[in-house]
PDB file of N, CA and C in Angstrom:
ATOM      1  N   UNK A 520      18.807  71.114  -1.428  1.00 64.00           N
ATOM      2  CA  UNK A 520      19.966  70.421  -1.930  1.00 64.00           C
ATOM      3  C   UNK A 520      19.539  69.333  -2.917  1.00 64.00           C
ATOM      4  N   UNK A 521      18.446  68.647  -2.603  1.00 70.00           N
ATOM      5  CA  UNK A 521      17.946  67.595  -3.494  1.00 70.00           C
ATOM      6  C   UNK A 521      17.603  68.181  -4.867  1.00 70.00           C
ATOM      7  N   UNK A 522      16.986  69.369  -4.879  1.00 79.00           N
ATOM      8  CA  UNK A 522      16.634  69.998  -6.157  1.00 79.00           C
ATOM      9  C   UNK A 522      17.875  70.335  -6.962  1.00 79.00           C
ATOM     10  N   UNK A 523      18.913  70.788  -6.292  1.00 74.00           N
ATOM     11  CA  UNK A 523      20.170  71.092  -6.974  1.00 74.00           C
ATOM     12  C   UNK A 523      20.770  69.821  -7.571  1.00 74.00           C
ATOM     13  N   UNK A 524      20.727  68.743  -6.815  1.00 74.00           N
ATOM     14  CA  UNK A 524      21.225  67.460  -7.316  1.00 74.00           C
ATOM     15  C   UNK A 524      20.443  66.985  -8.530  1.00 74.00           C
ATOM     16  N   UNK A 525      19.127  67.112  -8.461  1.00 76.00           N
ATOM     17  CA  UNK A 525      18.293  66.712  -9.595  1.00 76.00           C
ATOM     18  C   UNK A 525      18.563  67.579 -10.818  1.00 76.00           C
ATOM     19  N   UNK A 526      18.798  68.863 -10.599  1.00 80.00           N
ATOM     20  CA  UNK A 526      19.119  69.758 -11.714  1.00 80.00           C
ATOM     21  C   UNK A 526      20.435  69.344 -12.364  1.00 80.00           C
ATOM     22  N   UNK A 527      21.409  68.984 -11.553  1.00 79.00           N
ATOM     23  CA  UNK A 527      22.698  68.534 -12.079  1.00 79.00           C
ATOM     24  C   UNK A 527      22.515  67.287 -12.938  1.00 79.00           C
ATOM     25  N   UNK A 528      21.768  66.319 -12.429  1.00 78.00           N
ATOM     26  CA  UNK A 528      21.552  65.074 -13.166  1.00 78.00           C
ATOM     27  C   UNK A 528      20.811  65.349 -14.470  1.00 78.00           C
ATOM     28  N   UNK A 529      19.809  66.210 -14.427  1.00 83.00           N
ATOM     29  CA  UNK A 529      19.068  66.549 -15.644  1.00 83.00           C
ATOM     30  C   UNK A 529      19.976  67.174 -16.688  1.00 83.00           C
ATOM     31  N   UNK A 530      20.841  68.042 -16.243  1.00 83.00           N
ATOM     32  CA  UNK A 530      21.801  68.690 -17.148  1.00 83.00           C
ATOM     33  C   UNK A 530      22.728  67.649 -17.770  1.00 83.00           C
ATOM     34  N   UNK A 531      23.221  66.746 -16.949  1.00 83.00           N
ATOM     35  CA  UNK A 531      24.117  65.697 -17.437  1.00 83.00           C
ATOM     36  C   UNK A 531      23.395  64.789 -18.431  1.00 83.00           C
ATOM     37  N   UNK A 532      22.159  64.433 -18.121  1.00 85.00           N
ATOM     38  CA  UNK A 532      21.390  63.572 -19.018  1.00 85.00           C
ATOM     39  C   UNK A 532      21.168  64.252 -20.368  1.00 85.00           C
ATOM     40  N   UNK A 533      20.856  65.538 -20.344  1.00 88.00           N
ATOM     41  CA  UNK A 533      20.670  66.273 -21.591  1.00 88.00           C
ATOM     42  C   UNK A 533      21.941  66.241 -22.426  1.00 88.00           C
ATOM     43  N   UNK A 534      23.072  66.530 -21.796  1.00 86.00           N
ATOM     44  CA  UNK A 534      24.344  66.559 -22.505  1.00 86.00           C
ATOM     45  C   UNK A 534      24.675  65.180 -23.075  1.00 86.00           C
ATOM     46  N   UNK A 535      24.436  64.139 -22.309  1.00 89.00           N
ATOM     47  CA  UNK A 535      24.717  62.771 -22.775  1.00 89.00           C
ATOM     48  C   UNK A 535      23.814  62.423 -23.954  1.00 89.00           C
ATOM     49  N   UNK A 536      22.527  62.764 -23.849  1.00 90.00           N
ATOM     50  CA  UNK A 536      21.605  62.498 -24.958  1.00 90.00           C
ATOM     51  C   UNK A 536      22.054  63.227 -26.221  1.00 90.00           C
ATOM     52  N   UNK A 537      22.550  64.438 -26.058  1.00 91.00           N
ATOM     53  CA  UNK A 537      23.059  65.189 -27.203  1.00 91.00           C
ATOM     54  C   UNK A 537      24.243  64.455 -27.830  1.00 91.00           C
ATOM     55  N   UNK A 538      25.183  64.002 -27.005  1.00 90.00           N
ATOM     56  CA  UNK A 538      26.349  63.273 -27.523  1.00 90.00           C
ATOM     57  C   UNK A 538      25.929  61.982 -28.225  1.00 90.00           C
ATOM     58  N   UNK A 539      24.926  61.312 -27.695  1.00 91.00           N
ATOM     59  CA  UNK A 539      24.418  60.094 -28.335  1.00 91.00           C
ATOM     60  C   UNK A 539      23.802  60.441 -29.686  1.00 91.00           C
ATOM     61  N   UNK A 540      22.976  61.487 -29.720  1.00 93.00           N
ATOM     62  CA  UNK A 540      22.306  61.865 -30.971  1.00 93.00           C
ATOM     63  C   UNK A 540      23.291  62.296 -32.051  1.00 93.00           C
ATOM     64  N   UNK A 541      24.432  62.817 -31.635  1.00 93.00           N
ATOM     65  CA  UNK A 541      25.460  63.231 -32.590  1.00 93.00           C
ATOM     66  C   UNK A 541      26.397  62.082 -32.963  1.00 93.00           C
ATOM     67  N   UNK A 542      26.196  60.930 -32.355  1.00 93.00           N
ATOM     68  CA  UNK A 542      27.022  59.771 -32.663  1.00 93.00           C
ATOM     69  C   UNK A 542      28.397  59.792 -32.011  1.00 93.00           C
ATOM     70  N   UNK A 543      28.571  60.655 -31.012  1.00 92.00           N
ATOM     71  CA  UNK A 543      29.863  60.758 -30.326  1.00 92.00           C
ATOM     72  C   UNK A 543      30.078  59.561 -29.409  1.00 92.00           C
ATOM     73  N   UNK A 544      29.012  59.138 -28.738  1.00 90.00           N
ATOM     74  CA  UNK A 544      29.104  57.947 -27.887  1.00 90.00           C
ATOM     75  C   UNK A 544      27.920  57.026 -28.192  1.00 90.00           C
ATOM     76  N   UNK A 545      28.099  55.752 -27.918  1.00 93.00           N
ATOM     77  CA  UNK A 545      27.040  54.764 -28.138  1.00 93.00           C
ATOM     78  C   UNK A 545      25.985  54.873 -27.040  1.00 93.00           C
ATOM     79  N   UNK A 546      24.764  54.495 -27.364  1.00 90.00           N
ATOM     80  CA  UNK A 546      23.648  54.558 -26.413  1.00 90.00           C
ATOM     81  C   UNK A 546      23.974  53.798 -25.127  1.00 90.00           C
ATOM     82  N   UNK A 547      24.567  52.601 -25.240  1.00 92.00           N
ATOM     83  CA  UNK A 547      24.865  51.801 -24.053  1.00 92.00           C
ATOM     84  C   UNK A 547      25.826  52.536 -23.119  1.00 92.00           C
ATOM     85  N   UNK A 548      26.832  53.166 -23.698  1.00 91.00           N
ATOM     86  CA  UNK A 548      27.795  53.906 -22.875  1.00 91.00           C
ATOM     87  C   UNK A 548      27.138  55.134 -22.258  1.00 91.00           C
ATOM     88  N   UNK A 549      26.272  55.778 -23.002  1.00 88.00           N
ATOM     89  CA  UNK A 549      25.554  56.929 -22.476  1.00 88.00           C
ATOM     90  C   UNK A 549      24.676  56.556 -21.296  1.00 88.00           C
ATOM     91  N   UNK A 550      24.027  55.392 -21.388  1.00 89.00           N
ATOM     92  CA  UNK A 550      23.191  54.922 -20.280  1.00 89.00           C
ATOM     93  C   UNK A 550      24.026  54.684 -19.022  1.00 89.00           C
ATOM     94  N   UNK A 551      25.221  54.142 -19.206  1.00 89.00           N
ATOM     95  CA  UNK A 551      26.118  53.916 -18.069  1.00 89.00           C
ATOM     96  C   UNK A 551      26.482  55.247 -17.414  1.00 89.00           C
ATOM     97  N   UNK A 552      26.816  56.240 -18.230  1.00 86.00           N
ATOM     98  CA  UNK A 552      27.212  57.553 -17.699  1.00 86.00           C
ATOM     99  C   UNK A 552      26.045  58.202 -16.958  1.00 86.00           C
ATOM    100  N   UNK A 553      24.845  58.107 -17.502  1.00 85.00           N
ATOM    101  CA  UNK A 553      23.679  58.700 -16.836  1.00 85.00           C
ATOM    102  C   UNK A 553      23.411  58.033 -15.487  1.00 85.00           C
ATOM    103  N   UNK A 554      23.514  56.711 -15.437  1.00 86.00           N
ATOM    104  CA  UNK A 554      23.322  56.018 -14.153  1.00 86.00           C
ATOM    105  C   UNK A 554      24.392  56.429 -13.145  1.00 86.00           C
ATOM    106  N   UNK A 555      25.614  56.586 -13.627  1.00 85.00           N
ATOM    107  CA  UNK A 555      26.710  56.975 -12.735  1.00 85.00           C
ATOM    108  C   UNK A 555      26.497  58.393 -12.196  1.00 85.00           C
ATOM    109  N   UNK A 556      26.019  59.301 -13.036  1.00 81.00           N
ATOM    110  CA  UNK A 556      25.735  60.671 -12.580  1.00 81.00           C
ATOM    111  C   UNK A 556      24.692  60.645 -11.466  1.00 81.00           C
ATOM    112  N   UNK A 557      23.660  59.839 -11.623  1.00 81.00           N
ATOM    113  CA  UNK A 557      22.617  59.732 -10.595  1.00 81.00           C
ATOM    114  C   UNK A 557      23.199  59.139  -9.312  1.00 81.00           C
ATOM    115  N   UNK A 558      24.028  58.101  -9.444  1.00 82.00           N
ATOM    116  CA  UNK A 558      24.623  57.459  -8.274  1.00 82.00           C
ATOM    117  C   UNK A 558      25.497  58.437  -7.505  1.00 82.00           C
ATOM    118  N   UNK A 559      26.302  59.205  -8.235  1.00 78.00           N
ATOM    119  CA  UNK A 559      27.194  60.171  -7.589  1.00 78.00           C
ATOM    120  C   UNK A 559      26.389  61.197  -6.801  1.00 78.00           C
ATOM    121  N   UNK A 560      25.324  61.705  -7.397  1.00 77.00           N
ATOM    122  CA  UNK A 560      24.503  62.704  -6.711  1.00 77.00           C
ATOM    123  C   UNK A 560      23.818  62.088  -5.496  1.00 77.00           C
ATOM    124  N   UNK A 561      23.308  60.874  -5.628  1.00 77.00           N
ATOM    125  CA  UNK A 561      22.666  60.227  -4.478  1.00 77.00           C
ATOM    126  C   UNK A 561      23.640  60.070  -3.319  1.00 77.00           C
ATOM    127  N   UNK A 562      24.868  59.672  -3.626  1.00 73.00           N
ATOM    128  CA  UNK A 562      25.894  59.534  -2.586  1.00 73.00           C
ATOM    129  C   UNK A 562      26.233  60.902  -2.003  1.00 73.00           C
ATOM    130  N   UNK A 563      26.393  61.883  -2.874  1.00 69.00           N
ATOM    131  CA  UNK A 563      26.777  63.222  -2.422  1.00 69.00           C
ATOM    132  C   UNK A 563      25.719  63.832  -1.505  1.00 69.00           C
ATOM    133  N   UNK A 564      24.452  63.590  -1.804  1.00 72.00           N
ATOM    134  CA  UNK A 564      23.390  64.177  -0.993  1.00 72.00           C
ATOM    135  C   UNK A 564      23.301  63.550   0.392  1.00 72.00           C
ATOM    136  N   UNK A 565      23.788  62.343   0.536  1.00 74.00           N
ATOM    137  CA  UNK A 565      23.787  61.722   1.859  1.00 74.00           C
ATOM    138  C   UNK A 565      25.067  62.028   2.620  1.00 74.00           C
ATOM    139  N   UNK A 566      26.011  62.676   1.966  1.00 68.00           N
ATOM    140  CA  UNK A 566      27.307  62.985   2.563  1.00 68.00           C
ATOM    141  C   UNK A 566      27.264  64.402   3.143  1.00 68.00           C
ATOM    142  N   UNK A 567      27.633  64.568   4.399  1.00 72.00           N
ATOM    143  CA  UNK A 567      27.562  65.893   5.022  1.00 72.00           C
ATOM    144  C   UNK A 567      28.743  66.800   4.652  1.00 72.00           C
ATOM    145  N   UNK A 568      28.995  66.978   3.380  1.00 80.00           N
ATOM    146  CA  UNK A 568      30.080  67.856   2.948  1.00 80.00           C
ATOM    147  C   UNK A 568      29.576  69.303   3.007  1.00 80.00           C
ATOM    148  N   UNK A 569      30.433  70.194   3.401  1.00 85.00           N
ATOM    149  CA  UNK A 569      30.051  71.589   3.597  1.00 85.00           C
ATOM    150  C   UNK A 569      29.918  72.320   2.263  1.00 85.00           C
ATOM    151  N   UNK A 570      29.098  73.365   2.292  1.00 84.00           N
ATOM    152  CA  UNK A 570      28.877  74.182   1.100  1.00 84.00           C
ATOM    153  C   UNK A 570      30.199  74.748   0.578  1.00 84.00           C
ATOM    154  N   UNK A 571      31.062  75.166   1.485  1.00 92.00           N
ATOM    155  CA  UNK A 571      32.354  75.726   1.087  1.00 92.00           C
ATOM    156  C   UNK A 571      33.216  74.688   0.378  1.00 92.00           C
ATOM    157  N   UNK A 572      33.085  73.425   0.805  1.00 91.00           N
ATOM    158  CA  UNK A 572      33.855  72.355   0.164  1.00 91.00           C
ATOM    159  C   UNK A 572      33.340  72.086  -1.248  1.00 91.00           C
ATOM    160  N   UNK A 573      32.012  72.123  -1.434  1.00 86.00           N
ATOM    161  CA  UNK A 573      31.461  71.979  -2.782  1.00 86.00           C
ATOM    162  C   UNK A 573      31.954  73.116  -3.669  1.00 86.00           C
ATOM    163  N   UNK A 574      31.963  74.318  -3.110  1.00 91.00           N
ATOM    164  CA  UNK A 574      32.428  75.476  -3.876  1.00 91.00           C
ATOM    165  C   UNK A 574      33.892  75.294  -4.274  1.00 91.00           C
ATOM    166  N   UNK A 575      34.700  74.813  -3.363  1.00 92.00           N
ATOM    167  CA  UNK A 575      36.124  74.597  -3.653  1.00 92.00           C
ATOM    168  C   UNK A 575      36.309  73.517  -4.719  1.00 92.00           C
ATOM    169  N   UNK A 576      35.516  72.449  -4.648  1.00 91.00           N
ATOM    170  CA  UNK A 576      35.577  71.407  -5.676  1.00 91.00           C
ATOM    171  C   UNK A 576      35.288  72.012  -7.042  1.00 91.00           C
ATOM    172  N   UNK A 577      34.238  72.825  -7.119  1.00 91.00           N
ATOM    173  CA  UNK A 577      33.889  73.468  -8.388  1.00 91.00           C
ATOM    174  C   UNK A 577      35.029  74.346  -8.880  1.00 91.00           C
ATOM    175  N   UNK A 578      35.615  75.139  -7.995  1.00 92.00           N
ATOM    176  CA  UNK A 578      36.736  76.004  -8.379  1.00 92.00           C
ATOM    177  C   UNK A 578      37.887  75.187  -8.952  1.00 92.00           C
ATOM    178  N   UNK A 579      38.211  74.098  -8.293  1.00 92.00           N
ATOM    179  CA  UNK A 579      39.327  73.268  -8.749  1.00 92.00           C
ATOM    180  C   UNK A 579      39.007  72.584 -10.076  1.00 92.00           C
ATOM    181  N   UNK A 580      37.778  72.104 -10.238  1.00 90.00           N
ATOM    182  CA  UNK A 580      37.400  71.437 -11.482  1.00 90.00           C
ATOM    183  C   UNK A 580      37.321  72.409 -12.656  1.00 90.00           C
ATOM    184  N   UNK A 581      37.063  73.678 -12.371  1.00 91.00           N
ATOM    185  CA  UNK A 581      36.977  74.676 -13.437  1.00 91.00           C
ATOM    186  C   UNK A 581      38.341  75.114 -13.961  1.00 91.00           C
ATOM    187  N   UNK A 582      39.396  74.782 -13.233  1.00 90.00           N
ATOM    188  CA  UNK A 582      40.742  75.170 -13.658  1.00 90.00           C
ATOM    189  C   UNK A 582      41.220  74.274 -14.798  1.00 90.00           C
ATOM    190  N   UNK A 583      41.995  74.853 -15.709  1.00 90.00           N
ATOM    191  CA  UNK A 583      42.587  74.070 -16.794  1.00 90.00           C
ATOM    192  C   UNK A 583      43.749  73.224 -16.304  1.00 90.00           C
ATOM    193  N   UNK A 584      44.495  73.738 -15.341  1.00 91.00           N
ATOM    194  CA  UNK A 584      45.636  73.018 -14.786  1.00 91.00           C
ATOM    195  C   UNK A 584      45.652  73.198 -13.274  1.00 91.00           C
ATOM    196  N   UNK A 585      46.131  72.167 -12.591  1.00 90.00           N
ATOM    197  CA  UNK A 585      46.249  72.217 -11.137  1.00 90.00           C
ATOM    198  C   UNK A 585      47.706  72.029 -10.746  1.00 90.00           C
ATOM    199  N   UNK A 586      48.112  72.770  -9.723  1.00 94.00           N
ATOM    200  CA  UNK A 586      49.430  72.498  -9.159  1.00 94.00           C
ATOM    201  C   UNK A 586      49.280  71.276  -8.249  1.00 94.00           C
ATOM    202  N   UNK A 587      50.383  70.706  -7.843  1.00 94.00           N
ATOM    203  CA  UNK A 587      50.348  69.477  -7.052  1.00 94.00           C
ATOM    204  C   UNK A 587      49.482  69.624  -5.804  1.00 94.00           C
ATOM    205  N   UNK A 588      49.637  70.718  -5.088  1.00 95.00           N
ATOM    206  CA  UNK A 588      48.871  70.918  -3.852  1.00 95.00           C
ATOM    207  C   UNK A 588      47.367  70.957  -4.135  1.00 95.00           C
ATOM    208  N   UNK A 589      46.977  71.592  -5.238  1.00 94.00           N
ATOM    209  CA  UNK A 589      45.563  71.657  -5.598  1.00 94.00           C
ATOM    210  C   UNK A 589      45.035  70.278  -5.986  1.00 94.00           C
ATOM    211  N   UNK A 590      45.842  69.514  -6.708  1.00 94.00           N
ATOM    212  CA  UNK A 590      45.436  68.158  -7.096  1.00 94.00           C
ATOM    213  C   UNK A 590      45.238  67.287  -5.860  1.00 94.00           C
ATOM    214  N   UNK A 591      46.132  67.417  -4.903  1.00 93.00           N
ATOM    215  CA  UNK A 591      46.004  66.644  -3.662  1.00 93.00           C
ATOM    216  C   UNK A 591      44.772  67.078  -2.871  1.00 93.00           C
ATOM    217  N   UNK A 592      44.528  68.379  -2.850  1.00 94.00           N
ATOM    218  CA  UNK A 592      43.333  68.897  -2.168  1.00 94.00           C
ATOM    219  C   UNK A 592      42.068  68.353  -2.833  1.00 94.00           C
ATOM    220  N   UNK A 593      42.039  68.373  -4.161  1.00 92.00           N
ATOM    221  CA  UNK A 593      40.882  67.859  -4.891  1.00 92.00           C
ATOM    222  C   UNK A 593      40.685  66.372  -4.609  1.00 92.00           C
ATOM    223  N   UNK A 594      41.763  65.633  -4.536  1.00 91.00           N
ATOM    224  CA  UNK A 594      41.673  64.204  -4.229  1.00 91.00           C
ATOM    225  C   UNK A 594      41.040  63.988  -2.855  1.00 91.00           C
ATOM    226  N   UNK A 595      41.466  64.772  -1.877  1.00 90.00           N
ATOM    227  CA  UNK A 595      40.906  64.629  -0.527  1.00 90.00           C
ATOM    228  C   UNK A 595      39.427  65.000  -0.492  1.00 90.00           C
ATOM    229  N   UNK A 596      39.068  66.062  -1.201  1.00 89.00           N
ATOM    230  CA  UNK A 596      37.659  66.452  -1.254  1.00 89.00           C
ATOM    231  C   UNK A 596      36.835  65.377  -1.960  1.00 89.00           C
ATOM    232  N   UNK A 597      37.379  64.810  -3.018  1.00 85.00           N
ATOM    233  CA  UNK A 597      36.673  63.748  -3.747  1.00 85.00           C
ATOM    234  C   UNK A 597      36.459  62.535  -2.854  1.00 85.00           C
ATOM    235  N   UNK A 598      37.423  62.235  -2.025  1.00 83.00           N
ATOM    236  CA  UNK A 598      37.278  61.109  -1.094  1.00 83.00           C
ATOM    237  C   UNK A 598      36.144  61.356  -0.104  1.00 83.00           C
ATOM    238  N   UNK A 599      35.980  62.607   0.309  1.00 82.00           N
ATOM    239  CA  UNK A 599      34.890  62.928   1.230  1.00 82.00           C
ATOM    240  C   UNK A 599      33.537  62.740   0.555  1.00 82.00           C
ATOM    241  N   UNK A 600      33.483  63.085  -0.727  1.00 76.00           N
ATOM    242  CA  UNK A 600      32.230  62.952  -1.472  1.00 76.00           C
ATOM    243  C   UNK A 600      31.902  61.485  -1.700  1.00 76.00           C
ATOM    244  N   UNK A 601      32.918  60.720  -2.084  1.00 67.00           N
ATOM    245  CA  UNK A 601      32.698  59.296  -2.396  1.00 67.00           C
ATOM    246  C   UNK A 601      32.637  58.506  -1.119  1.00 67.00           C
TER     247      UNK A 601
END
């Protein structure tokens, strides 16, 4: 699980560095986002959330639109992660 978390953070850092290099966001803001990505993963790895719940979070986040029930479900899952 730790390796998966590190892979996620590395991916996020790469994307942020790309946005900085293209002038989309300022370096200071990019640094904040990278630190936040690391913090979220550190919290998530200490949280005993089930694999199925992570999968459901991904499914919901991949949708373009959510119905009210899905939005509420995502909120509850996010609370478990945070």
